[in-house]
mmCIF file of C-alpha atoms and ligand atoms in Angstrom:
data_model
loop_
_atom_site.group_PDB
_atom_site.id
_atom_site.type_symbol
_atom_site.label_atom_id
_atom_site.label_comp_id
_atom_site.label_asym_id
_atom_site.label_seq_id
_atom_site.Cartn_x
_atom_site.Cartn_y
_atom_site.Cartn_z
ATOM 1 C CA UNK A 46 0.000 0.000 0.000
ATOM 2 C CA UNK A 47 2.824 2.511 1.298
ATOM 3 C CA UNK A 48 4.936 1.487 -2.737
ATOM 4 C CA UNK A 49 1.481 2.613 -4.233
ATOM 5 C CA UNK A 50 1.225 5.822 -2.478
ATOM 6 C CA UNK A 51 4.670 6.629 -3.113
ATOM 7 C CA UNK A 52 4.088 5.750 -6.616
ATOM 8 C CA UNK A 53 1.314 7.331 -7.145
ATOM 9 C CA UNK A 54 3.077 10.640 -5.834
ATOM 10 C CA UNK A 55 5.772 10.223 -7.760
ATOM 11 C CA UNK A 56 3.640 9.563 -10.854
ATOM 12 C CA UNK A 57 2.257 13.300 -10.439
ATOM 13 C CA UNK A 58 4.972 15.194 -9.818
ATOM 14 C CA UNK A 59 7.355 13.542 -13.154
ATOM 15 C CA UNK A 60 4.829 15.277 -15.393
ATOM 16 C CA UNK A 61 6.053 18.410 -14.074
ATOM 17 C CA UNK A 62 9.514 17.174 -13.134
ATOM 18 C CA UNK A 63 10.924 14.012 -14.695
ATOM 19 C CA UNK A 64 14.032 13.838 -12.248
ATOM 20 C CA UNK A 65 12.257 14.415 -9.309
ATOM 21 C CA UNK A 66 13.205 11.932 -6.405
ATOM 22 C CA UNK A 67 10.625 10.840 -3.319
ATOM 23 C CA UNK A 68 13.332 11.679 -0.949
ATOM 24 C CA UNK A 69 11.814 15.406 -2.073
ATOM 25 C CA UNK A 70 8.641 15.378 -0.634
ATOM 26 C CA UNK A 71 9.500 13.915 2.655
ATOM 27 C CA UNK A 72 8.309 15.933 5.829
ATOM 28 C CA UNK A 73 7.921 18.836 6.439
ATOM 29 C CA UNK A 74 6.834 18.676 3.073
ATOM 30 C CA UNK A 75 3.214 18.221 2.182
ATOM 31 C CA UNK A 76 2.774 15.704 -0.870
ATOM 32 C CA UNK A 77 -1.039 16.611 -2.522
ATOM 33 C CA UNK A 78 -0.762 15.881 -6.248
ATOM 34 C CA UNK A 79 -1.784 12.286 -7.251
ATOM 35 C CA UNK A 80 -1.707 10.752 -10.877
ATOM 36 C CA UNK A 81 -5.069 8.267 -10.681
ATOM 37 C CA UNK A 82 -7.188 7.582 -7.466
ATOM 38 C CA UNK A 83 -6.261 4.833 -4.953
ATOM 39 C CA UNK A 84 -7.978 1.782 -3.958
ATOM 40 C CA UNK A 85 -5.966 0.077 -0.791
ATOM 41 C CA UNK A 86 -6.996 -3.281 -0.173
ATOM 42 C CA UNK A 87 -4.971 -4.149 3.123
ATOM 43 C CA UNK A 88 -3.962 -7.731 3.675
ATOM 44 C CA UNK A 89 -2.401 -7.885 7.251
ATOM 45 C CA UNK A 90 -4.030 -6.546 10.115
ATOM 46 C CA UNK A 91 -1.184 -4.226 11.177
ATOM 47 C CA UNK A 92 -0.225 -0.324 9.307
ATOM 48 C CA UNK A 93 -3.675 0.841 8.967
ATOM 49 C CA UNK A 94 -2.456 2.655 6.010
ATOM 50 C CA UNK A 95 -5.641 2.112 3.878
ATOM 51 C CA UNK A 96 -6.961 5.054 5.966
ATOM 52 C CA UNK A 97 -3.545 7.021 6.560
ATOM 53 C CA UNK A 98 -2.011 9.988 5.130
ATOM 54 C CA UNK A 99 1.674 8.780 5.340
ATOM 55 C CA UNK A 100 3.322 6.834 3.645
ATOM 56 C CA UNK A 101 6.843 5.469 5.022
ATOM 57 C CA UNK A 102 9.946 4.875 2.207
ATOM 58 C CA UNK A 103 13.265 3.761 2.669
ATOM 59 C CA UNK A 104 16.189 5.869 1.797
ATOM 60 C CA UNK A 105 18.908 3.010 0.961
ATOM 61 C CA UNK A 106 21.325 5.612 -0.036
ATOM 62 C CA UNK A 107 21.109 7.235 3.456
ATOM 63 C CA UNK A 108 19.602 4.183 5.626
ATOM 64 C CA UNK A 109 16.357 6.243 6.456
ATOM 65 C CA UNK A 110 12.633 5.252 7.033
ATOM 66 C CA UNK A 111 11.823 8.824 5.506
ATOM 67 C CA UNK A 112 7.952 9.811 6.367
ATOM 68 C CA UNK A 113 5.687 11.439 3.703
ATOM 69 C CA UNK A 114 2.578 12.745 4.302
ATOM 70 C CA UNK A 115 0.220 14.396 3.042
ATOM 71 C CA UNK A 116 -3.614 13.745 1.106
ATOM 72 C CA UNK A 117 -1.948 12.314 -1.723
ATOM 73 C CA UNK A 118 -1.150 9.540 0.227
ATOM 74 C CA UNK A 119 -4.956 8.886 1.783
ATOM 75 C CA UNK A 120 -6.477 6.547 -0.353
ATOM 76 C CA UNK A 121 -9.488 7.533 -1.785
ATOM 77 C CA UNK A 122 -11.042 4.131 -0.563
ATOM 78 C CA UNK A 123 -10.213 1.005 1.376
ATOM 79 C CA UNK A 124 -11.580 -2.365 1.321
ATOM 80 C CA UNK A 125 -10.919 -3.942 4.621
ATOM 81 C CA UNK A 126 -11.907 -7.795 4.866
ATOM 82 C CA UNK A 127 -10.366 -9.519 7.751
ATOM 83 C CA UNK A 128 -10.755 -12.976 5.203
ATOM 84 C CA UNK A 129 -7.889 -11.633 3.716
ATOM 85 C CA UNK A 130 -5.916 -11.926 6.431
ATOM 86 C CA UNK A 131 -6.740 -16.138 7.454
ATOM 87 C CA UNK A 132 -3.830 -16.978 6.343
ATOM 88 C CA UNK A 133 -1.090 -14.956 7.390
ATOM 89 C CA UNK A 134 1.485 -16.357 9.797
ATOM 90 C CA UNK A 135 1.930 -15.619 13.234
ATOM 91 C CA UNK A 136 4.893 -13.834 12.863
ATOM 92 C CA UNK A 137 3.546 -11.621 10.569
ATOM 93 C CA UNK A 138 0.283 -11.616 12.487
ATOM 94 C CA UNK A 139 2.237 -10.563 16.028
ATOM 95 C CA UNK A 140 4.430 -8.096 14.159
ATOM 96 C CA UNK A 141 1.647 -6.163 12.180
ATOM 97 C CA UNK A 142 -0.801 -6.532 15.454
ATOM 98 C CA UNK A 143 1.806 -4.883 17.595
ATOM 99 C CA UNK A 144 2.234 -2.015 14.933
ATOM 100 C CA UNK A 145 -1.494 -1.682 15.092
ATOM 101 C CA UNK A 146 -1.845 -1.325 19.030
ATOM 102 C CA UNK A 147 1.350 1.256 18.799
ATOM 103 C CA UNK A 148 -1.166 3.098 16.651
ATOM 104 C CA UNK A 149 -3.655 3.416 18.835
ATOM 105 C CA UNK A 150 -1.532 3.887 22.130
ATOM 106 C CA UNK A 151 0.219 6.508 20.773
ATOM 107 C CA UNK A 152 -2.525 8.667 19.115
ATOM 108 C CA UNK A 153 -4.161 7.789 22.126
ATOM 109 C CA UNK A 154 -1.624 9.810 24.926
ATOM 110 C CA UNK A 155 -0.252 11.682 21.787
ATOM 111 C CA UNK A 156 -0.234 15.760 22.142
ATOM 112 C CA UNK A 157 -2.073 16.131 19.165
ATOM 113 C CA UNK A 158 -5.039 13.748 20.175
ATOM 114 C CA UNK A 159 -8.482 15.151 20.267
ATOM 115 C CA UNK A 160 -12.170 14.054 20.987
ATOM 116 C CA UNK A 161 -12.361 12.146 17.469
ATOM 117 C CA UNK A 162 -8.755 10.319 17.422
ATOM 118 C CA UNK A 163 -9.814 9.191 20.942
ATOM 119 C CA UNK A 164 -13.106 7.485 19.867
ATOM 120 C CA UNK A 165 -10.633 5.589 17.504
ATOM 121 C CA UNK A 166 -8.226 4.799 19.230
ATOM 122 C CA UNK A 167 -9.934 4.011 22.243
ATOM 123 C CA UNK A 168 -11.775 1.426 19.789
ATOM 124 C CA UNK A 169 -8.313 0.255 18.385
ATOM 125 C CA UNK A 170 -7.022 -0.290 21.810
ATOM 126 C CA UNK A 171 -10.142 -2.352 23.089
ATOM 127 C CA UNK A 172 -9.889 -4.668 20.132
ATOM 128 C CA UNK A 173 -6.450 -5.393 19.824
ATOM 129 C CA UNK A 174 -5.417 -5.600 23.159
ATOM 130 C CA UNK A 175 -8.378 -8.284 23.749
ATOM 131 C CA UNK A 176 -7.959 -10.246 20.597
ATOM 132 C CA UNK A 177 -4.290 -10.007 19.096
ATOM 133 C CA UNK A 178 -2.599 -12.808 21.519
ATOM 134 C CA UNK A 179 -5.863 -14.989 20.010
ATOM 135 C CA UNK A 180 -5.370 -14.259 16.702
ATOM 136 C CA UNK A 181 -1.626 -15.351 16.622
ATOM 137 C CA UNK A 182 -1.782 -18.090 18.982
ATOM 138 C CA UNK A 183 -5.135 -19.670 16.636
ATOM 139 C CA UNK A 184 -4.756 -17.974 13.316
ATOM 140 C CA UNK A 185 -7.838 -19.635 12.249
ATOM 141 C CA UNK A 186 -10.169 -18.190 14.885
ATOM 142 C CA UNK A 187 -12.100 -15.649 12.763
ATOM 143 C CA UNK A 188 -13.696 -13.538 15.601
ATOM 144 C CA UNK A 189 -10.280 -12.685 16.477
ATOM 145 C CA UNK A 190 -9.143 -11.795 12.962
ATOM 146 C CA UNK A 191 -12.308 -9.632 12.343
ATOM 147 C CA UNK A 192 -11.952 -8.068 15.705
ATOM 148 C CA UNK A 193 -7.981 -7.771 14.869
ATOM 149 C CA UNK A 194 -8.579 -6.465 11.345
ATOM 150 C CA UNK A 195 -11.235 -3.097 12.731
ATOM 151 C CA UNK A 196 -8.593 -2.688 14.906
ATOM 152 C CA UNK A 197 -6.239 -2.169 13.060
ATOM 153 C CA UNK A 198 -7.982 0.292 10.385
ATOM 154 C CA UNK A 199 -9.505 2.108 13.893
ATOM 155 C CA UNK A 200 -5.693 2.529 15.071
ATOM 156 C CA UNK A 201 -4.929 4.115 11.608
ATOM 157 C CA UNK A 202 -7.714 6.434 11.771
ATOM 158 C CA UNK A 203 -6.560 7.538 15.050
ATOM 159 C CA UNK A 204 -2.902 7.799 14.336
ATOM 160 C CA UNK A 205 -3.931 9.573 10.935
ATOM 161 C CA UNK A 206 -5.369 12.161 13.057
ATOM 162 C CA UNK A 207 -2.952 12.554 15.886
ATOM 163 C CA UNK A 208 0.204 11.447 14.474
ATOM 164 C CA UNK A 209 2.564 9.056 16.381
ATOM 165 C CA UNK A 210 5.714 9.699 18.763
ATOM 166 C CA UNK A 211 8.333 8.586 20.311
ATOM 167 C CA UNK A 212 7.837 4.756 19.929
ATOM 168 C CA UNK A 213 7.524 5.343 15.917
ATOM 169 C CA UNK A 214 10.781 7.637 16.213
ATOM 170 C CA UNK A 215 12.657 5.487 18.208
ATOM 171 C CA UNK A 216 11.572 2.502 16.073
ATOM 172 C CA UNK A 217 12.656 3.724 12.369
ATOM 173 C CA UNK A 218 15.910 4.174 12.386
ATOM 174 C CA UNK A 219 16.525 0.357 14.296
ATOM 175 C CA UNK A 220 14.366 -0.855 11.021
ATOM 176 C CA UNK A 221 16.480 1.054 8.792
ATOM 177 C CA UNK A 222 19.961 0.273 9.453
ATOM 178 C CA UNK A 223 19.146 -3.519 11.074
ATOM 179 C CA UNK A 224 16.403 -4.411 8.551
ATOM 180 C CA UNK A 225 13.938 -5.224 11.503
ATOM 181 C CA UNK A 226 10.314 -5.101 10.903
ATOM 182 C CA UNK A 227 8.190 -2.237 11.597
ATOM 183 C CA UNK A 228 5.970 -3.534 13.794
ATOM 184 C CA UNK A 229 8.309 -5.487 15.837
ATOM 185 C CA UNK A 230 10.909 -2.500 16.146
ATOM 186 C CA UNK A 231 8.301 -0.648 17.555
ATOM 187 C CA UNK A 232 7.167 -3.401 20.085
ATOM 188 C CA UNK A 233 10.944 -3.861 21.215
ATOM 189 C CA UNK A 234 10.611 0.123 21.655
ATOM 190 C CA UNK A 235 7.374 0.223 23.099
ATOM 191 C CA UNK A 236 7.807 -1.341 27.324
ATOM 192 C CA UNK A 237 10.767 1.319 27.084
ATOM 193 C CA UNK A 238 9.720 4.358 25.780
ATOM 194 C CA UNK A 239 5.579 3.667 27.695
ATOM 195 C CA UNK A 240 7.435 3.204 31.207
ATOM 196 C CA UNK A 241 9.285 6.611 30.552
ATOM 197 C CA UNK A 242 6.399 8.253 29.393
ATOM 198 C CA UNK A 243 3.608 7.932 31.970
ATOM 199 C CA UNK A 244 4.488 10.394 34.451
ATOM 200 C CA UNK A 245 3.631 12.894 31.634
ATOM 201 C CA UNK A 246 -0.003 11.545 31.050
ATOM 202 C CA UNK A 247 -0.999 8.824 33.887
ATOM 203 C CA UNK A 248 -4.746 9.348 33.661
ATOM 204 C CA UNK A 249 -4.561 8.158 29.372
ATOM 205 C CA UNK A 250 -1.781 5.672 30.286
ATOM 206 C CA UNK A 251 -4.065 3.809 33.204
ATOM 207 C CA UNK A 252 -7.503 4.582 30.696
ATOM 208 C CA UNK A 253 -5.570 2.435 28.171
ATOM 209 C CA UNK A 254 -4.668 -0.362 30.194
ATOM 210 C CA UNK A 255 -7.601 -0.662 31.360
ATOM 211 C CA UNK A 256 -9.663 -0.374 27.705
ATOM 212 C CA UNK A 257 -7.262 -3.131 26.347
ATOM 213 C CA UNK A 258 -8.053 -5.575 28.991
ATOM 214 C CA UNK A 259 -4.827 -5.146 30.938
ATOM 215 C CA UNK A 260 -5.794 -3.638 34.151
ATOM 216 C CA UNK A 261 -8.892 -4.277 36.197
ATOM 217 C CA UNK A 262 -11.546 -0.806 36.467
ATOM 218 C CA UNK A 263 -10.831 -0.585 39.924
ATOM 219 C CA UNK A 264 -7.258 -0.184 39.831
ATOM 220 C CA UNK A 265 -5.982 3.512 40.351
ATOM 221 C CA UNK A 266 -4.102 5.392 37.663
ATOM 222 C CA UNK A 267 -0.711 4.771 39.096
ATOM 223 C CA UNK A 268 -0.999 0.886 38.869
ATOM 224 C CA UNK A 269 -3.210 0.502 36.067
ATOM 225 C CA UNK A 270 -0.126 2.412 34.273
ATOM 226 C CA UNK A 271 1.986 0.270 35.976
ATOM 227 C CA UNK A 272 0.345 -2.523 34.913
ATOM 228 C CA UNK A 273 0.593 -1.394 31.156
ATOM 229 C CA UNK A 274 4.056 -1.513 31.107
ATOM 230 C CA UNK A 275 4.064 -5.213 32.531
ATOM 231 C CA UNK A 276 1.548 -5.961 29.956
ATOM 232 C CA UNK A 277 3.507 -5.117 27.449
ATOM 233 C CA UNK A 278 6.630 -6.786 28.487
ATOM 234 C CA UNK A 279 4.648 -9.894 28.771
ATOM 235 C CA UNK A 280 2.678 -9.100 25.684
ATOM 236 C CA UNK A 281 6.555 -9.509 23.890
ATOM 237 C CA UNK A 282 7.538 -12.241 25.574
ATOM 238 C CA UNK A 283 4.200 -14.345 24.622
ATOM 239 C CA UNK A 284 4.788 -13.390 21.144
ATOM 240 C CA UNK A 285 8.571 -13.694 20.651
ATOM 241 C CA UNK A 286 9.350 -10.603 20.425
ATOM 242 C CA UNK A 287 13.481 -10.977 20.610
ATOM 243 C CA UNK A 288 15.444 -7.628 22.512
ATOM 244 C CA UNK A 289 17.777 -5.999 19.911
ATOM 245 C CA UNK A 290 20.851 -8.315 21.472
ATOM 246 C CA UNK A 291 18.717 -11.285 20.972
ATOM 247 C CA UNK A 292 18.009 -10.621 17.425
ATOM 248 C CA UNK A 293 21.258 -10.415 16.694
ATOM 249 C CA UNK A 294 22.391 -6.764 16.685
ATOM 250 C CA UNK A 295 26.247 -7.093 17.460
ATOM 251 C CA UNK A 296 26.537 -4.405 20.974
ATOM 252 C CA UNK A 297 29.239 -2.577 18.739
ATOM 253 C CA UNK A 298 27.203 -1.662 15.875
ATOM 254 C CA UNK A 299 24.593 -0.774 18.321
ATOM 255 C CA UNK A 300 26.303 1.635 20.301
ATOM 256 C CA UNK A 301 28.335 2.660 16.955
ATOM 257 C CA UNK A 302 24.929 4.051 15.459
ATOM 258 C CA UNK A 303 23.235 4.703 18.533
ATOM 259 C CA UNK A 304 24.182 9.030 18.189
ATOM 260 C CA UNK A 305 23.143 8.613 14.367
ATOM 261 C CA UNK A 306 19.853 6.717 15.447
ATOM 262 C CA UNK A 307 18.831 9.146 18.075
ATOM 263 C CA UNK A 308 19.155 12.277 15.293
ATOM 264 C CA UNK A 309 17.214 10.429 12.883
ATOM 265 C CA UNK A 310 14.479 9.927 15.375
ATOM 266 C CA UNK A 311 14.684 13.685 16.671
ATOM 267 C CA UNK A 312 14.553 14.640 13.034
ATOM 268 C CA UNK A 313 11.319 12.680 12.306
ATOM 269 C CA UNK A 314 9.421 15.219 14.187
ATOM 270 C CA UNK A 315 7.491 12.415 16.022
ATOM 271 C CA UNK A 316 8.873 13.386 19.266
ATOM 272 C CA UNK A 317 7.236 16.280 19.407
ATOM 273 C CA UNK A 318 4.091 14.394 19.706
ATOM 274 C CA UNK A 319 5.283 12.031 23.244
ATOM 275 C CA UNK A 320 3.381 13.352 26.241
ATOM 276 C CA UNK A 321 7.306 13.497 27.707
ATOM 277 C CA UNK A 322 9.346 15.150 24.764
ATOM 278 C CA UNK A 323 12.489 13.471 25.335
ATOM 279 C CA UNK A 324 16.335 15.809 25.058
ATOM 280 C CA UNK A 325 18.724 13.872 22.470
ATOM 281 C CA UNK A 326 20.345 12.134 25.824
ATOM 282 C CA UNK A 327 17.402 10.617 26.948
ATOM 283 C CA UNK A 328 16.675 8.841 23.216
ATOM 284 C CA UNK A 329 20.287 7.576 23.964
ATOM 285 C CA UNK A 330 19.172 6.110 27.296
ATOM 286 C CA UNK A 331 16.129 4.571 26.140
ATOM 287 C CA UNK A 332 18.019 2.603 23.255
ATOM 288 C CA UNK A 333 20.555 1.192 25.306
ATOM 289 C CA UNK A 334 17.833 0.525 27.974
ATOM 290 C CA UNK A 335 15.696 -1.326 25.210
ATOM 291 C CA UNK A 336 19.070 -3.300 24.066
ATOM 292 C CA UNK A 337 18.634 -6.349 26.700
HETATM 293 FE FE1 FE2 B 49 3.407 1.928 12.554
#
């Protein structure tokens, strides 16, 4: 879907300018021209980008996950039909999933959020976080795929609306320069990065945990947050989610790129959108914190 956005952009601005690279209209620049209107028929339960105005594109020549946006990229309709997705594995399944719940987490206690990315995302975070582990431990169970596949098209309404942070930020640039996938970068991101952000928006924090099934409505906001993060560090370990060590990122080349990582995720602008906006030092901290 994101190849036929970009494609679709590019497509429109070659009749103007044939030499004209994508790496051109990546943010702050809005992309708005299109060459024909797009139909996104999404086959994993996971990016939500059938109902997204970004599109993400990697930059081999500079290893970077560069972020376009813009209503060129918002499709101008989306089938979703969860059938689609019966027969993806559950690697894929965990790893798109835990993209989707990002989604919704993050527009959810995002800066930018708002009465109407709420109702989203508060739907996004109901169904993944009570269907997800289902749908990857029995991939045939097709309450669980339906359930997974609103989800996941809720979570990209709501992160369409109030963009993502720092768990998308931090995420990229581990993607770009160790080739992991998107949604599981952001889930080895995510205990991290939530556990350092809930002192800066405890009430959203503990009203997540508790929509997703994690933490019982009588809790209090302190350990219903608390809760969230043990969730979630449970929710990686029931999926195999590896750390970065365990997947096989030598510590060298991790701290070696580690001052390059953390200005590619500053530069994203995502940041800006954490309920804690984190100084350069304490993106630095969080990776090696995330390593394990
Ligand atoms: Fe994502």
């Amino acid at each position: 879907m994101d190849t036929a956005k970009a494609m679709n952009i590019l497509a429109a601005a070659h009749r103007l300018d044939p030499g004209i690279h994508i790496r051109e209209f990546k943010l702050p620049l809005n992309a708005d021209a299109t060459a024909v209107p797009l139909i996104a028929v999404p086959t994993t339960a996971g990016t939500g980008s059938e109902v997204t105005r970004f599109t993400v594109v990697t930059d081999t020549v500079n290893n970077e996950k560069m972020l376009i946006s813009g209503l060129a990229a918002l499709p101008v309709a989306a089938i979703v039909d969860f059938e689609l997705t019966m027969t993806v594995p559950p690697r894929v399944t965990a790893d798109t999933g835990l993209d989707a719940f990002v989604h919704a987490l993050e527009a959810f206690v995002s800066r930018r959020a708002n009465a109407h990315s709420d109702l989203f995302a508060r739907s996004g975070l109901s169904l993944i976080g009570h269907h997800l582990r289902r749908a990857y431990a029995e991939p045939g169970d097709r309450l669980a795929r339906e359930a997974m596949m609103l989800g996941a098209t809720h979570a990209g309404i709501a992160c369409s609306i109030a963009p993502v942070a720092l768990v998308h930020a931090m995420a990229r640039p581990i993607g770009a320069h160790f080739h992991v996938s998107h949604g599981m970068s952001n889930a080895m991101m995510l205990p991290v990065v939530t556990e350092y952000s809930l002192p800066s928006a405890l009430d959203k924090y503990a009203e997540a945990s508790r929509i997703a099934g994690f933490a019982r409505s009588e809790m209090d906001d302190e350990t219903a947050s608390r809760t969230l993060v043990e969730m979630l560090q449970r929710l990686n370990r029931e999926l195999s989610v590896p750390s970065p060590r365990n997947y096989g990122i030598s510590p060298t080349e991790w701290q070696r790129l580690l001052p390059l990582m953390a200005d590619q995720a500053l530069a994203s602008s995502s940041p800006y959108n954490n309920p804690r906006i984190p100084a350069r030092g304490d993106i630095v901290a969080l990776y090696q914190a995330s390593y394990g």
